[in-house]
Amino acid sequence: MVVISITLTVGAIGSTLDVTGSPSGDGGTALTKAFPRFADDLAWWTEAAREQRVRVAPPY
């Protein structure tokens, strides 16, 4: 597990996503705003882990 610098807070899923899974309401707006940063952080950690595996074998 790694620490991502931003969290995705989703309260009542029914008021955050509509029946098609698209963001809706205030929760959907907050999710839409926060998700790009979350995705960038997660991608950074994924790349860092990939590069580290090239340098050092995992300890497991």
Coordinates of N, CA and C in Angstrom, one line a residue:
M1 N 0.8 -1.2 0.0 CA 0.0 0.0 0.0 C 0.9 1.2 0.0
V2 N 0.5 2.2 -0.8 CA 1.2 3.5 -0.8 C 0.3 4.6 -0.4
V3 N 0.8 5.7 0.0 CA 0.0 6.9 0.4 C -0.2 7.7 -0.9
I4 N -1.4 8.0 -1.1 CA -1.8 8.9 -2.2 C -2.1 10.2 -1.6
S5 N -1.6 11.3 -2.1 CA -1.7 12.6 -1.5 C -3.1 13.2 -1.5
I6 N -4.0 12.6 -2.2 CA -5.4 13.1 -2.3 C -6.4 11.9 -2.1
T7 N -7.4 12.1 -1.5 CA -8.4 11.1 -1.3 C -9.7 11.3 -2.1
L8 N -10.3 10.3 -2.5 CA -11.6 10.4 -3.1 C -12.7 10.1 -2.1
T9 N -13.4 11.1 -1.7 CA -14.5 10.9 -0.7 C -15.8 10.8 -1.5
V10 N -16.4 9.7 -1.3 CA -17.7 9.5 -2.0 C -18.7 9.2 -0.9
G11 N -19.6 10.1 -0.7 CA -20.7 9.8 0.4 C -21.7 8.9 -0.1
A12 N -22.9 9.3 -0.2 CA -24.0 8.5 -0.7 C -23.8 8.3 -2.2
I13 N -23.5 7.0 -2.6 CA -23.2 6.7 -4.0 C -24.3 7.1 -4.9
G14 N -25.5 7.0 -4.4 CA -26.7 7.3 -5.2 C -26.8 8.8 -5.6
S15 N -26.2 9.6 -4.8 CA -26.2 11.0 -5.1 C -24.9 11.5 -5.6
T16 N -24.0 10.6 -5.9 CA -22.7 10.9 -6.5 C -22.6 10.5 -7.9
L17 N -23.2 9.3 -8.2 CA -23.3 8.8 -9.5 C -24.7 8.5 -9.9
D18 N -25.0 8.7 -11.2 CA -26.4 8.4 -11.7 C -26.5 7.0 -12.1
V19 N -27.6 6.6 -12.6 CA -27.8 5.2 -13.0 C -26.9 4.7 -14.0
T20 N -26.3 5.6 -14.8 CA -25.3 5.2 -15.9 C -23.9 5.2 -15.4
G21 N -23.7 5.6 -14.1 CA -22.3 5.7 -13.5 C -21.7 7.0 -13.8
S22 N -22.4 7.9 -14.3 CA -21.8 9.3 -14.5 C -21.9 10.1 -13.3
P23 N -20.9 11.0 -13.0 CA -21.0 11.8 -11.8 C -22.3 12.7 -11.9
S24 N -22.9 12.9 -10.7 CA -24.1 13.8 -10.6 C -24.1 14.5 -9.3
G25 N -24.7 15.6 -9.2 CA -24.9 16.4 -8.0 C -23.6 16.9 -7.4
D26 N -23.7 17.4 -6.2 CA -22.5 17.9 -5.6 C -21.4 16.9 -5.4
G27 N -21.8 15.7 -5.0 CA -20.8 14.6 -4.8 C -20.1 14.3 -6.1
G28 N -20.8 14.3 -7.2 CA -20.3 14.0 -8.5 C -19.3 15.1 -8.9
T29 N -19.7 16.3 -8.6 CA -18.8 17.5 -8.9 C -17.5 17.4 -8.1
A30 N -17.6 17.0 -6.9 CA -16.3 16.8 -6.1 C -15.5 15.7 -6.6
L31 N -16.1 14.6 -7.0 CA -15.4 13.4 -7.5 C -14.7 13.8 -8.8
T32 N -15.4 14.5 -9.7 CA -14.8 14.9 -11.0 C -13.6 15.8 -10.8
K33 N -13.7 16.7 -9.8 CA -12.6 17.6 -9.5 C -11.4 16.9 -8.9
A34 N -11.6 15.9 -8.0 CA -10.5 15.3 -7.3 C -9.9 14.1 -8.1
F35 N -10.7 13.5 -9.0 CA -10.2 12.3 -9.6 C -8.9 12.5 -10.4
P36 N -8.8 13.5 -11.2 CA -7.5 13.7 -12.0 C -6.3 13.7 -11.2
R37 N -6.3 14.4 -10.0 CA -5.1 14.4 -9.1 C -4.8 13.0 -8.6
F38 N -5.9 12.3 -8.1 CA -5.8 11.0 -7.6 C -5.2 10.1 -8.7
A39 N -5.7 10.1 -9.9 CA -5.2 9.3 -11.0 C -3.7 9.6 -11.3
D40 N -3.3 10.9 -11.3 CA -1.9 11.2 -11.5 C -1.0 10.7 -10.4
D41 N -1.4 10.8 -9.1 CA -0.6 10.3 -8.0 C -0.5 8.7 -8.2
L42 N -1.6 8.1 -8.5 CA -1.5 6.6 -8.6 C -0.6 6.2 -9.7
A43 N -0.7 6.9 -10.8 CA 0.2 6.6 -12.0 C 1.6 6.8 -11.6
W44 N 1.9 7.9 -10.9 CA 3.3 8.1 -10.4 C 3.8 7.0 -9.6
W45 N 3.0 6.5 -8.7 CA 3.5 5.4 -7.8 C 3.6 4.1 -8.6
T46 N 2.7 3.9 -9.6 CA 2.8 2.7 -10.5 C 4.2 2.7 -11.2
E47 N 4.5 3.9 -11.8 CA 5.8 4.0 -12.5 C 7.0 3.8 -11.6
A48 N 6.9 4.4 -10.4 CA 8.0 4.3 -9.4 C 8.2 2.8 -9.0
A49 N 7.1 2.1 -8.8 CA 7.2 0.7 -8.5 C 7.8 -0.1 -9.6
R50 N 7.4 0.2 -10.9 CA 7.9 -0.5 -12.0 C 9.4 -0.3 -12.2
E51 N 9.9 1.0 -12.0 CA 11.3 1.3 -12.1 C 12.1 0.6 -11.0
Q52 N 11.5 0.6 -9.8 CA 12.2 -0.1 -8.6 C 12.4 -1.6 -8.9
R53 N 11.4 -2.2 -9.5 CA 11.5 -3.6 -9.7 C 12.6 -3.9 -10.7
V54 N 12.9 -3.0 -11.6 CA 14.0 -3.1 -12.6 C 15.3 -3.1 -11.8
R55 N 15.4 -2.3 -10.8 CA 16.7 -2.1 -10.1 C 16.9 -3.2 -9.0
V56 N 15.8 -3.5 -8.3 CA 16.0 -4.5 -7.2 C 14.8 -5.5 -7.2
A57 N 15.1 -6.7 -7.1 CA 14.1 -7.7 -7.1 C 13.2 -7.6 -5.8
P58 N 11.9 -7.8 -5.9 CA 11.0 -7.7 -4.8 C 11.5 -8.6 -3.6
P59 N 11.3 -8.3 -2.4 CA 11.8 -9.1 -1.3 C 10.9 -10.2 -0.9
Y60 N 9.9 -10.6 -1.8 CA 9.0 -11.7 -1.5 C 9.1 -12.7 -2.6

